Amino acid sequence: MTLIEINPITRLEGHGNIKIFKDGNGKVEAAYLQIPELRAFERFCMDRQCELMPQLTSRICGVCPVPHHLASIKALDRVFDAPPTARAVAMRKLMHFGYMIEDHLLHFYFLGGPDLLLGPDCPPEKRNIVGIIEQYGKDVATEIMKHRRFGQDIIRMLGGKAIHPAFGIPGGVSNSLTEDQLDGVEEMARSCVEFAQFSLSLYKEKIMGDEFFSRAVVSDEYSLDCYNMGLVNKKNGPDYYDGDIRITDADGKEVVRFHPSEYLDHIGEAVERFSYMKFPFYKGIGWKGLVESKDNGIYRVGPLGRYNASNGYSTPLAQKEGKELERAFGRPCNMTLAYHWVRLTEVLNVSEELLDLVRNRKLMLDGGLRTPVGKITGHGVGCIEAARGTLIHDYEVDGNGLMKDVNLIVPTTHNAAAISLSIAKAAQREIDNGIEETDRMNRVEVALRAYDPCFGCATH
Amino acid sequence: MSKGKIAFYWAGSCGGCEVSVVDLDETLFDVLEHFDIVFWPCAMDIKYSNVEDMGDGEIDVCFFNGCIRNEENQEIAELLRKKSKIMIAFGSCSHLGGIPGLGNLSTREEILEQVYKKSKSVSNEKGIYPSSSVDEHGNEIEVPALRKYVSALDDVVDVDYYIPGCPPPTDVIKTAVLALISGNVPPRTEVLAPNRTVCHECKKEKRDIAVKEIKRIYQLDDIDPKRCLLEQGLVCMGPATREGCGAACPTANMPCTGCMGPPSADPLSENCEQGARMISAIASITDVVDEKNSEEDEIKAALDEIRDPVGIMYMYSMPKSILKRRRKE
């Protein structure tokens, strides 16, 4: 028995390692993704003053503080029976869309993307943003940084800080934008639409042309037949801020659709000894361990989960790209590496939505920012689509406004089982084919990075 | 001249400190002209074994963020200390324990029980916790244990400098990094940030008026964006918190929550006593002086809405406060 260890897994958020055990014949016997960390927000947020939750929980993740902040404030809207004003919702969406653009671009150019843009077997010391700057030149690098910064700037304008903004108040928000600032955001959004198109063309050129990727993307080992989940609007289109949770099966058929406040009827979380990450599953099917089967309630969230659990994009350019994606990969698409293409299509979709939103000056400038709070109802669930998938915050609050219970199901946690299976399958393919030099083990990490995992988030 | 070597690492953290480095944008190009990054798990494919292979002191500067929550955090802190000439505690978690430091208000058993047994959506019939074990093929799988409590970085290794904030503000990082590049390093163990309070850089108007009672933010019908938030009755940690962020949260009309930690000029802050400073700030602004009535009742009523003083005043600094952690049930 031999142990191959990848420690730590890199170019992603948070800690983790992969342990691959080979049997006497050199075949993979078992492969585990272990998340060694736990900070325990579900415990230490108890007894805190509830209005601080948006700020406390944003520290679950410095890469995706905005969706935590917003899911948290959405839960508090319900705790205080204070539906936010239309303008407050618009301000929150402004921040959320800015965040989505920034986070997806961070993944494509800094985290998972270098595998695609430089090739999976590019030497490890070059396989990163510095390598991208070297290969693509300072002009492209400046554009990458500029558009990431646009997202961060929008968050900062509203929340004072780009990382861990302060903004949400039960029933509304603390801040809005001036007409000048809105003009600035409109310009940024227009530029982001163009940059999303540039990134998509870069993706197509690089991936379709790369020998490893063009074969891997359609291979069984880099695919996973499982359920899919995402928030949808009334027409079953993807909704990044609100809506119902929809679960579909590996053939794209709707299995269940429910309001986020009913999540406990449909989602459970299993515990395994080898990792601090819990393993959510669809209760309608149940948990059968780390096995790929339609009788196992494993599901995926994030760009590919949303694509499979919904139909069509809301905006014209994204619609057109979506059609091309469908022609290439079909819908549903169970190919793990397709996450990247869907992610970039979402950058385009969100940039277009941001542009539409900021152009609606009446909504941006008129009306109140807060609904006065009502009596404390004691309970609230807040749900939002983060870049990495569906995020649920569930709070119990006492009459003094102190937290009495906190349950959090975070995007990468939803993906825990799917990621583990994807790693095991990729390890099998690469190792059974006789590849195990350290550098080429990166191909196993390629399967995991497609999800854009965030393991600090996942264990929280 | 040969380039220096720098490393970035995260222990018990959220990744916000890494993003704050990425947010340096073009300044990052300047850094890369002077330094090679030899370890940065968030952005580069260099593994622990590569760091173990480095010589002692081979890394010129290590920027270490995150608190020490589990055994692995401590092991890597010790490894990086050995390999680095200068060790910098970067961000409030490594500086003061940070928000995960609030974990010190619970015992390790309470934490595990809540997360893996009591939490609403958990289905854990076997009643197990993450722990080292053997799988069905007989493979041994080790799992790093949680420490009994959270520590700041300098509780486990020697620290040369501190860069505060959650995350550290861009300008604070730039100034510190430029000082390092120029070789113009300040005396050891200094906090590399200005040393007055957030109030000094806050543009909101202070009228020096007294407050009748402290309120929760949702209890205020209106927040006047021009006026001091403390004078509007909110617990704004500005008077007890080091400047350097440009009063970022008050600028968004939200109270400061104290992420930069206390300034260090005051002897009181030897123990990082952010809470003591804040209590005196609240005492000096609350108007409860009425000789005839019972003062005690009045003070109690005025401060009634500070329901979780410990969580508010030590949100980022519990492990370095005089309280440090819960001792007994």
Short mmCIF file of C-alpha atoms in Angstrom, two decimals, chain A:
data_model
loop_
_atom_site.label_atom_id
_atom_site.label_comp_id
_atom_site.label_asym_id
_atom_site.label_seq_id
_atom_site.Cartn_x
_atom_site.Cartn_y
_atom_site.Cartn_z
CA MET A 1 0.00 0.00 0.00
CA THR A 2 1.43 3.38 -0.99
CA LEU A 3 0.24 6.83 -0.06
CA ILE A 4 0.58 9.70 -2.51
CA GLU A 5 -0.16 13.02 -0.86
CA ILE A 6 -0.77 16.43 -2.41
CA ASN A 7 -0.33 18.83 0.48
CA PRO A 8 -1.50 21.50 0.43
CA ILE A 9 -3.78 21.72 -2.57
CA THR A 10 -3.06 25.10 -4.13
CA ARG A 11 -4.50 27.97 -6.19
CA LEU A 12 -7.79 27.97 -4.37
CA GLU A 13 -9.21 29.46 -1.18
CA GLY A 14 -8.57 27.64 2.08
CA HIS A 15 -6.76 24.54 3.21
CA GLY A 16 -6.88 20.98 2.00
CA ASN A 17 -4.90 17.95 1.01
CA ILE A 18 -5.46 14.95 -1.22
CA LYS A 19 -4.50 11.48 -0.03
CA ILE A 20 -4.40 8.76 -2.68
CA PHE A 21 -3.86 5.18 -1.53
CA LYS A 22 -2.63 2.64 -4.07
CA ASP A 23 -3.03 -1.11 -3.63
CA GLY A 24 -0.31 -3.73 -4.21
CA ASN A 25 -0.90 -3.65 -7.98
CA GLY A 26 -0.36 0.11 -8.21
CA LYS A 27 -4.05 0.79 -8.77
CA VAL A 28 -5.93 3.47 -6.85
CA GLU A 29 -7.71 1.89 -3.90
CA ALA A 30 -9.09 5.04 -2.31
CA ALA A 31 -8.64 8.79 -2.69
CA TYR A 32 -9.65 11.37 -0.11
CA LEU A 33 -9.95 15.12 -0.11
CA GLN A 34 -9.32 16.23 3.44
CA ILE A 35 -10.16 19.68 4.74
CA PRO A 36 -8.14 20.03 7.94
CA GLU A 37 -9.56 23.33 9.19
CA LEU A 38 -12.51 24.51 11.27
CA ARG A 39 -13.08 27.94 12.80
CA ALA A 40 -16.63 27.20 14.06
CA PHE A 41 -18.75 30.22 13.11
CA GLU A 42 -21.82 28.09 13.86
CA ARG A 43 -20.74 28.04 17.49
CA PHE A 44 -19.04 31.35 18.23
CA CYS A 45 -21.72 33.47 16.50
CA MET A 46 -24.13 32.24 19.15
CA ASP A 47 -24.86 34.86 21.84
CA ARG A 48 -23.59 37.68 19.59
CA GLN A 49 -25.80 40.70 18.81
CA CYS A 50 -27.67 39.70 15.67
CA GLU A 51 -27.11 42.97 13.76
CA LEU A 52 -23.39 42.15 13.73
CA MET A 53 -23.94 38.88 11.86
CA PRO A 54 -23.44 40.37 8.37
CA GLN A 55 -20.00 41.58 9.47
CA LEU A 56 -19.10 38.50 11.49
CA THR A 57 -20.10 36.02 8.79
CA SER A 58 -18.44 37.98 5.99
CA ARG A 59 -15.23 36.79 7.71
CA ILE A 60 -16.13 33.24 6.77
CA CYS A 61 -14.56 34.19 3.47
CA GLY A 62 -12.42 37.09 2.33
CA VAL A 63 -12.85 36.04 -1.28
CA CYS A 64 -16.65 36.02 -1.08
CA PRO A 65 -17.52 38.32 1.85
CA VAL A 66 -20.34 39.97 -0.12
CA PRO A 67 -22.69 36.98 -0.49
CA HIS A 68 -22.19 36.10 3.18
CA HIS A 69 -22.94 39.69 4.13
CA LEU A 70 -26.05 39.68 1.93
CA ALA A 71 -27.36 36.20 2.85
CA SER A 72 -26.95 37.27 6.46
CA ILE A 73 -28.86 40.52 6.05
CA LYS A 74 -31.58 38.69 4.09
CA ALA A 75 -31.99 36.33 7.07
CA LEU A 76 -32.21 39.36 9.39
CA ASP A 77 -34.85 41.01 7.15
CA ARG A 78 -37.01 38.03 8.08
CA VAL A 79 -36.00 37.97 11.74
CA PHE A 80 -37.23 41.58 11.98
CA ASP A 81 -40.15 41.16 9.59
CA ALA A 82 -38.78 44.04 7.52
CA PRO A 83 -38.95 43.43 3.76
CA PRO A 84 -36.29 45.73 2.28
CA THR A 85 -37.32 48.67 0.08
CA ALA A 86 -36.98 48.36 -3.69
CA ARG A 87 -34.06 50.77 -3.69
CA ALA A 88 -32.30 48.85 -0.91
CA VAL A 89 -32.65 45.62 -2.91
CA ALA A 90 -31.24 47.43 -5.96
CA MET A 91 -28.22 48.65 -3.94
CA ARG A 92 -27.61 45.14 -2.62
CA LYS A 93 -27.77 43.75 -6.16
CA LEU A 94 -25.34 46.39 -7.35
CA MET A 95 -22.87 45.21 -4.75
CA HIS A 96 -23.59 41.56 -5.51
CA PHE A 97 -23.08 41.90 -9.26
CA GLY A 98 -19.83 43.82 -8.74
CA TYR A 99 -18.72 40.98 -6.50
CA MET A 100 -19.71 38.24 -8.99
CA ILE A 101 -17.64 39.82 -11.74
CA GLU A 102 -14.62 40.26 -9.48
CA ASP A 103 -14.79 36.76 -8.01
CA HIS A 104 -15.24 34.91 -11.31
CA LEU A 105 -12.38 36.87 -12.89
CA LEU A 106 -10.17 36.11 -9.89
CA HIS A 107 -10.77 32.42 -10.54
CA PHE A 108 -10.16 32.54 -14.28
CA TYR A 109 -6.93 34.53 -14.17
CA PHE A 110 -5.41 33.79 -10.74
CA LEU A 111 -6.73 30.49 -9.38
CA GLY A 112 -8.10 27.79 -11.70
CA GLY A 113 -7.55 29.54 -15.00
CA PRO A 114 -3.74 29.30 -15.20
CA ASP A 115 -4.16 25.53 -15.79
CA LEU A 116 -6.13 26.34 -18.93
CA LEU A 117 -4.26 29.43 -20.08
CA LEU A 118 -0.78 27.96 -19.58
CA GLY A 119 -1.53 24.24 -19.89
CA PRO A 120 -1.97 21.71 -17.06
CA ASP A 121 1.60 20.44 -17.32
CA CYS A 122 3.28 23.84 -17.45
CA PRO A 123 6.12 23.88 -14.84
CA PRO A 124 4.66 24.58 -11.38
CA GLU A 125 6.77 27.68 -10.78
CA LYS A 126 5.24 29.29 -13.89
CA ARG A 127 1.67 28.01 -13.52
CA ASN A 128 0.17 31.12 -11.88
CA ILE A 129 -0.68 34.79 -12.38
CA VAL A 130 3.00 35.69 -12.70
CA GLY A 131 3.27 33.16 -15.56
CA ILE A 132 0.19 34.68 -17.15
CA ILE A 133 1.68 38.16 -16.97
CA GLU A 134 4.88 36.80 -18.57
CA GLN A 135 3.08 34.92 -21.35
CA TYR A 136 0.25 37.34 -22.16
CA GLY A 137 2.07 40.59 -21.50
CA LYS A 138 1.57 43.56 -19.20
CA ASP A 139 -1.26 45.03 -21.30
CA VAL A 140 -3.49 42.00 -20.78
CA ALA A 141 -2.43 41.87 -17.12
CA THR A 142 -3.42 45.50 -16.69
CA GLU A 143 -6.86 44.76 -18.19
CA ILE A 144 -7.31 41.79 -15.85
CA MET A 145 -6.43 43.89 -12.83
CA LYS A 146 -8.56 46.79 -14.01
CA HIS A 147 -11.73 44.74 -14.35
CA ARG A 148 -11.21 42.92 -11.07
CA ARG A 149 -10.74 46.32 -9.49
CA PHE A 150 -14.02 47.57 -10.98
CA GLY A 151 -15.86 44.90 -9.00
CA GLN A 152 -13.91 45.78 -5.84
CA ASP A 153 -14.54 49.51 -6.40
CA ILE A 154 -18.32 49.03 -6.58
CA ILE A 155 -18.25 47.08 -3.31
CA ARG A 156 -16.06 49.74 -1.67
CA MET A 157 -18.23 52.65 -2.82
CA LEU A 158 -21.22 51.09 -1.10
CA GLY A 159 -19.66 49.31 1.87
CA GLY A 160 -16.58 51.40 2.74
CA LYS A 161 -14.25 48.44 2.16
CA ALA A 162 -13.90 46.02 -0.77
CA ILE A 163 -13.05 43.12 1.52
CA HIS A 164 -15.52 42.76 4.41
CA PRO A 165 -17.80 45.69 3.54
CA ALA A 166 -20.15 47.24 6.13
CA PHE A 167 -23.49 47.91 4.53
CA GLY A 168 -26.46 45.76 5.55
CA ILE A 169 -29.05 46.82 8.13
CA PRO A 170 -32.20 44.71 8.77
CA GLY A 171 -34.77 45.99 6.27
CA GLY A 172 -32.28 47.83 4.09
CA VAL A 173 -28.82 49.24 3.64
CA SER A 174 -26.73 52.05 5.11
CA ASN A 175 -25.53 53.68 1.95
CA SER A 176 -26.33 54.51 -1.69
CA LEU A 177 -24.51 55.98 -4.68
CA THR A 178 -24.53 59.54 -6.02
CA GLU A 179 -25.35 60.30 -9.64
CA ASP A 180 -21.63 60.78 -10.40
CA GLN A 181 -20.79 57.43 -8.86
CA LEU A 182 -23.57 55.79 -10.86
CA ASP A 183 -22.10 57.25 -14.07
CA GLY A 184 -18.81 55.68 -13.08
CA VAL A 185 -20.41 52.30 -12.43
CA GLU A 186 -22.22 52.44 -15.77
CA GLU A 187 -18.90 52.95 -17.54
CA MET A 188 -17.37 50.06 -15.59
CA ALA A 189 -20.28 47.76 -16.44
CA ARG A 190 -19.95 48.55 -20.15
CA SER A 191 -16.25 47.77 -20.00
CA CYS A 192 -16.93 44.52 -18.09
CA VAL A 193 -19.30 43.36 -20.86
CA GLU A 194 -16.45 43.74 -23.34
CA PHE A 195 -13.90 42.13 -21.08
CA ALA A 196 -16.22 39.16 -20.47
CA GLN A 197 -16.40 38.67 -24.25
CA PHE A 198 -12.61 38.89 -24.50
CA SER A 199 -12.24 36.29 -21.71
CA LEU A 200 -14.71 33.95 -23.42
CA SER A 201 -12.81 34.12 -26.70
CA LEU A 202 -9.56 33.46 -24.85
CA TYR A 203 -11.15 30.43 -23.20
CA LYS A 204 -12.41 28.97 -26.46
CA GLU A 205 -9.10 29.51 -28.23
CA LYS A 206 -7.04 27.93 -25.45
CA ILE A 207 -9.23 25.04 -24.35
CA MET A 208 -10.49 23.83 -27.65
CA GLY A 209 -6.91 23.81 -28.87
CA ASP A 210 -5.33 22.06 -25.88
CA GLU A 211 -4.82 18.33 -26.29
CA PHE A 212 -5.30 17.38 -22.64
CA PHE A 213 -8.38 19.52 -22.11
CA SER A 214 -10.18 18.71 -25.34
CA ARG A 215 -9.95 15.00 -24.47
CA ALA A 216 -10.42 15.31 -20.71
CA VAL A 217 -13.48 17.52 -20.86
CA VAL A 218 -15.60 14.85 -22.55
CA SER A 219 -14.05 11.87 -20.72
CA ASP A 220 -16.01 9.87 -18.19
CA GLU A 221 -13.33 10.41 -15.55
CA TYR A 222 -13.78 14.19 -15.69
CA SER A 223 -17.59 13.91 -15.65
CA LEU A 224 -20.00 13.27 -12.82
CA ASP A 225 -23.63 12.20 -13.06
CA CYS A 226 -25.33 13.75 -10.08
CA TYR A 227 -28.12 16.15 -9.09
CA ASN A 228 -27.85 19.90 -9.62
CA MET A 229 -29.07 22.86 -7.59
CA GLY A 230 -29.52 26.60 -7.98
CA LEU A 231 -31.84 29.55 -7.34
CA VAL A 232 -34.27 30.22 -10.18
CA ASN A 233 -36.77 32.94 -11.03
CA LYS A 234 -40.41 32.32 -12.03
CA LYS A 235 -39.38 31.29 -15.55
CA ASN A 236 -36.72 28.91 -14.23
CA GLY A 237 -33.98 31.26 -15.39
CA PRO A 238 -30.97 31.61 -13.05
CA ASP A 239 -31.43 34.21 -10.31
CA TYR A 240 -28.32 35.32 -8.43
CA TYR A 241 -30.05 37.25 -5.63
CA ASP A 242 -33.40 35.64 -4.89
CA GLY A 243 -35.95 33.05 -5.98
CA ASP A 244 -36.73 29.38 -5.34
CA ILE A 245 -34.22 26.58 -4.99
CA ARG A 246 -34.56 24.10 -7.84
CA ILE A 247 -33.01 20.64 -7.92
CA THR A 248 -32.74 18.69 -11.18
CA ASP A 249 -31.42 15.19 -11.88
CA ALA A 250 -28.51 14.15 -14.11
CA ASP A 251 -30.90 14.09 -17.09
CA GLY A 252 -32.07 17.63 -16.43
CA LYS A 253 -35.51 16.72 -15.07
CA GLU A 254 -36.87 18.80 -12.18
CA VAL A 255 -36.88 16.79 -8.98
CA VAL A 256 -38.07 19.44 -6.55
CA ARG A 257 -38.52 23.17 -6.30
CA PHE A 258 -38.95 24.93 -2.97
CA HIS A 259 -38.64 28.22 -1.10
CA PRO A 260 -35.26 28.55 0.67
CA SER A 261 -37.01 28.75 4.07
CA GLU A 262 -37.98 25.08 3.56
CA TYR A 263 -34.41 23.90 2.98
CA LEU A 264 -34.38 21.59 6.01
CA ASP A 265 -37.06 19.42 4.39
CA HIS A 266 -34.77 18.80 1.44
CA ILE A 267 -31.13 19.13 2.48
CA GLY A 268 -29.23 17.17 5.11
CA GLU A 269 -25.53 17.14 5.98
CA ALA A 270 -23.56 13.93 6.58
CA VAL A 271 -20.43 13.79 8.73
CA GLU A 272 -17.34 11.70 7.87
CA ARG A 273 -14.28 11.15 10.05
CA PHE A 274 -11.58 11.99 7.51
CA SER A 275 -12.48 15.68 6.99
CA TYR A 276 -13.84 18.70 8.86
CA MET A 277 -16.05 19.46 5.85
CA LYS A 278 -19.65 18.19 6.15
CA PHE A 279 -21.32 16.47 3.18
CA PRO A 280 -24.72 17.89 2.21
CA PHE A 281 -27.12 15.66 0.28
CA TYR A 282 -30.62 15.82 -1.17
CA LYS A 283 -32.86 14.19 1.43
CA GLY A 284 -35.38 12.97 -1.15
CA ILE A 285 -32.75 10.45 -2.25
CA GLY A 286 -30.55 10.18 0.85
CA TRP A 287 -26.84 9.80 1.58
CA LYS A 288 -25.07 6.63 0.44
CA GLY A 289 -21.49 7.81 0.97
CA LEU A 290 -19.01 8.84 -1.71
CA VAL A 291 -20.53 6.85 -4.56
CA GLU A 292 -21.65 8.07 -7.98
CA SER A 293 -25.21 6.83 -8.44
CA LYS A 294 -28.64 8.19 -9.16
CA ASP A 295 -29.67 6.56 -5.88
CA ASN A 296 -27.30 8.85 -4.01
CA GLY A 297 -28.37 12.40 -3.15
CA ILE A 298 -25.10 14.05 -4.19
CA TYR A 299 -25.58 17.32 -6.07
CA ARG A 300 -23.55 20.19 -7.50
CA VAL A 301 -23.94 23.94 -7.15
CA GLY A 302 -22.07 26.91 -8.66
CA PRO A 303 -21.90 27.87 -12.34
CA LEU A 304 -22.47 24.34 -13.68
CA GLY A 305 -25.10 23.52 -11.05
CA ARG A 306 -26.97 26.73 -11.92
CA TYR A 307 -26.67 26.06 -15.65
CA ASN A 308 -28.13 22.57 -15.23
CA ALA A 309 -30.85 23.54 -12.75
CA SER A 310 -32.10 26.45 -14.87
CA ASN A 311 -32.74 27.33 -18.48
CA GLY A 312 -31.60 30.31 -20.49
CA TYR A 313 -29.92 33.55 -19.49
CA SER A 314 -31.77 36.81 -18.93
CA THR A 315 -29.63 39.05 -21.14
CA PRO A 316 -29.09 39.05 -24.93
CA LEU A 317 -25.32 38.54 -25.22
CA ALA A 318 -25.28 35.87 -22.52
CA GLN A 319 -28.23 34.17 -24.19
CA LYS A 320 -26.25 33.93 -27.41
CA GLU A 321 -23.21 32.55 -25.58
CA GLY A 322 -25.45 30.15 -23.68
CA LYS A 323 -26.73 28.74 -26.98
CA GLU A 324 -23.19 28.14 -28.15
CA LEU A 325 -22.39 26.43 -24.88
CA GLU A 326 -25.46 24.24 -25.30
CA ARG A 327 -24.46 23.27 -28.83
CA ALA A 328 -21.00 22.26 -27.61
CA PHE A 329 -21.83 20.50 -24.34
CA GLY A 330 -25.61 20.04 -24.27
CA ARG A 331 -27.88 20.80 -21.31
CA PRO A 332 -27.71 19.25 -18.81
CA CYS A 333 -23.96 18.97 -19.00
CA ASN A 334 -22.24 16.72 -16.48
CA MET A 335 -18.67 17.46 -17.59
CA THR A 336 -16.79 18.93 -14.67
CA LEU A 337 -14.36 20.99 -16.73
CA ALA A 338 -17.33 22.77 -18.37
CA TYR A 339 -17.57 24.80 -15.13
CA HIS A 340 -15.03 27.21 -16.60
CA TRP A 341 -17.01 28.08 -19.71
CA VAL A 342 -20.25 28.52 -17.77
CA ARG A 343 -18.43 30.72 -15.25
CA LEU A 344 -17.26 33.11 -17.96
CA THR A 345 -20.73 33.13 -19.53
CA GLU A 346 -22.00 34.22 -16.12
CA VAL A 347 -19.51 37.11 -16.05
CA LEU A 348 -21.10 38.29 -19.28
CA ASN A 349 -24.64 37.74 -17.97
CA VAL A 350 -23.95 39.56 -14.70
CA SER A 351 -22.14 42.45 -16.44
CA GLU A 352 -25.16 42.95 -18.68
CA GLU A 353 -27.51 42.78 -15.68
CA LEU A 354 -25.33 45.29 -13.83
CA LEU A 355 -25.49 47.65 -16.80
CA ASP A 356 -29.30 47.38 -16.98
CA LEU A 357 -29.61 47.95 -13.25
CA VAL A 358 -27.37 51.00 -13.03
CA ARG A 359 -29.13 52.59 -16.01
CA ASN A 360 -32.41 52.51 -14.10
CA ARG A 361 -31.74 55.86 -12.43
CA LYS A 362 -35.20 56.16 -10.97
CA LEU A 363 -34.68 52.96 -8.98
CA MET A 364 -31.11 53.96 -8.08
CA LEU A 365 -31.97 57.43 -6.79
CA ASP A 366 -35.58 57.48 -5.58
CA GLY A 367 -37.13 55.98 -2.48
CA GLY A 368 -35.98 55.03 1.01
CA LEU A 369 -33.04 52.83 1.90
CA ARG A 370 -34.62 51.18 4.91
CA THR A 371 -37.89 49.65 6.04
CA PRO A 372 -38.41 50.24 9.79
CA VAL A 373 -38.05 46.98 11.67
CA GLY A 374 -41.07 45.21 13.08
CA LYS A 375 -41.25 42.92 16.08
CA ILE A 376 -38.56 40.25 16.31
CA THR A 377 -40.05 37.09 14.76
CA GLY A 378 -37.20 35.02 16.14
CA HIS A 379 -36.32 33.16 12.96
CA GLY A 380 -35.03 33.93 9.49
CA VAL A 381 -33.45 32.13 6.53
CA GLY A 382 -31.44 34.08 3.98
CA CYS A 383 -30.37 32.56 0.68
CA ILE A 384 -28.36 33.89 -2.25
CA GLU A 385 -26.32 32.56 -5.17
CA ALA A 386 -22.65 33.21 -4.44
CA ALA A 387 -20.12 32.83 -7.25
CA ARG A 388 -19.55 29.26 -6.07
CA GLY A 389 -23.21 28.39 -5.57
CA THR A 390 -26.20 28.45 -3.26
CA LEU A 391 -25.55 29.94 0.17
CA ILE A 392 -27.93 29.49 3.11
CA HIS A 393 -27.87 31.34 6.46
CA ASP A 394 -30.44 30.25 9.06
CA TYR A 395 -30.73 32.23 12.31
CA GLU A 396 -32.66 31.94 15.59
CA VAL A 397 -32.73 35.21 17.54
CA ASP A 398 -34.13 35.90 21.04
CA GLY A 399 -36.19 38.91 22.19
CA ASN A 400 -33.02 40.85 23.06
CA GLY A 401 -31.68 40.48 19.55
CA LEU A 402 -29.06 37.91 20.56
CA MET A 403 -28.19 34.94 18.33
CA LYS A 404 -29.44 31.65 19.71
CA ASP A 405 -28.75 29.31 16.80
CA VAL A 406 -26.81 29.58 13.56
CA ASN A 407 -26.88 27.09 10.71
CA LEU A 408 -24.84 27.75 7.59
CA ILE A 409 -24.69 25.73 4.38
CA VAL A 410 -22.05 27.20 2.16
CA PRO A 411 -21.51 26.65 -1.62
CA THR A 412 -18.33 24.60 -1.45
CA THR A 413 -19.91 22.48 1.30
CA HIS A 414 -22.80 21.63 -1.06
CA ASN A 415 -20.12 20.55 -3.53
CA ALA A 416 -18.14 18.54 -0.95
CA ALA A 417 -19.16 15.08 -2.14
CA ALA A 418 -19.04 15.96 -5.84
CA ILE A 419 -15.54 17.43 -5.51
CA SER A 420 -14.35 14.36 -3.60
CA LEU A 421 -15.70 12.07 -6.33
CA SER A 422 -14.19 14.18 -9.10
CA ILE A 423 -10.78 13.95 -7.43
CA ALA A 424 -11.05 10.19 -6.97
CA LYS A 425 -12.02 9.73 -10.64
CA ALA A 426 -9.27 11.98 -11.94
CA ALA A 427 -6.73 10.24 -9.70
CA GLN A 428 -7.86 6.89 -11.04
CA ARG A 429 -7.51 8.03 -14.64
CA GLU A 430 -4.09 9.60 -14.20
CA ILE A 431 -2.53 7.04 -11.87
CA ASP A 432 -3.95 3.93 -13.51
CA ASN A 433 -2.48 5.34 -16.72
CA GLY A 434 0.88 5.31 -15.00
CA ILE A 435 1.25 9.02 -14.39
CA GLU A 436 2.39 9.97 -10.96
CA GLU A 437 5.33 12.28 -11.19
CA THR A 438 4.63 15.06 -8.73
CA ASP A 439 4.23 17.72 -11.39
CA ARG A 440 1.67 15.79 -13.38
CA MET A 441 -0.43 15.20 -10.27
CA ASN A 442 -1.58 18.72 -10.98
CA ARG A 443 -4.06 17.07 -13.35
CA VAL A 444 -5.88 15.77 -10.27
CA GLU A 445 -6.02 19.28 -8.86
CA VAL A 446 -7.36 20.47 -12.22
CA ALA A 447 -10.55 18.48 -11.54
CA LEU A 448 -10.95 20.16 -8.18
CA ARG A 449 -10.15 23.70 -9.29
CA ALA A 450 -12.93 23.60 -11.89
CA TYR A 451 -15.35 24.02 -8.97
CA ASP A 452 -13.49 27.14 -7.76
CA PRO A 453 -13.60 25.66 -4.28
CA CYS A 454 -13.40 27.74 -1.15
CA PHE A 455 -12.54 25.46 1.74
CA GLY A 456 -12.24 28.17 4.38
CA CYS A 457 -15.88 28.82 3.56
CA ALA A 458 -16.74 25.16 3.34
CA THR A 459 -15.88 24.29 6.94
CA HIS A 460 -16.45 27.78 8.34
#
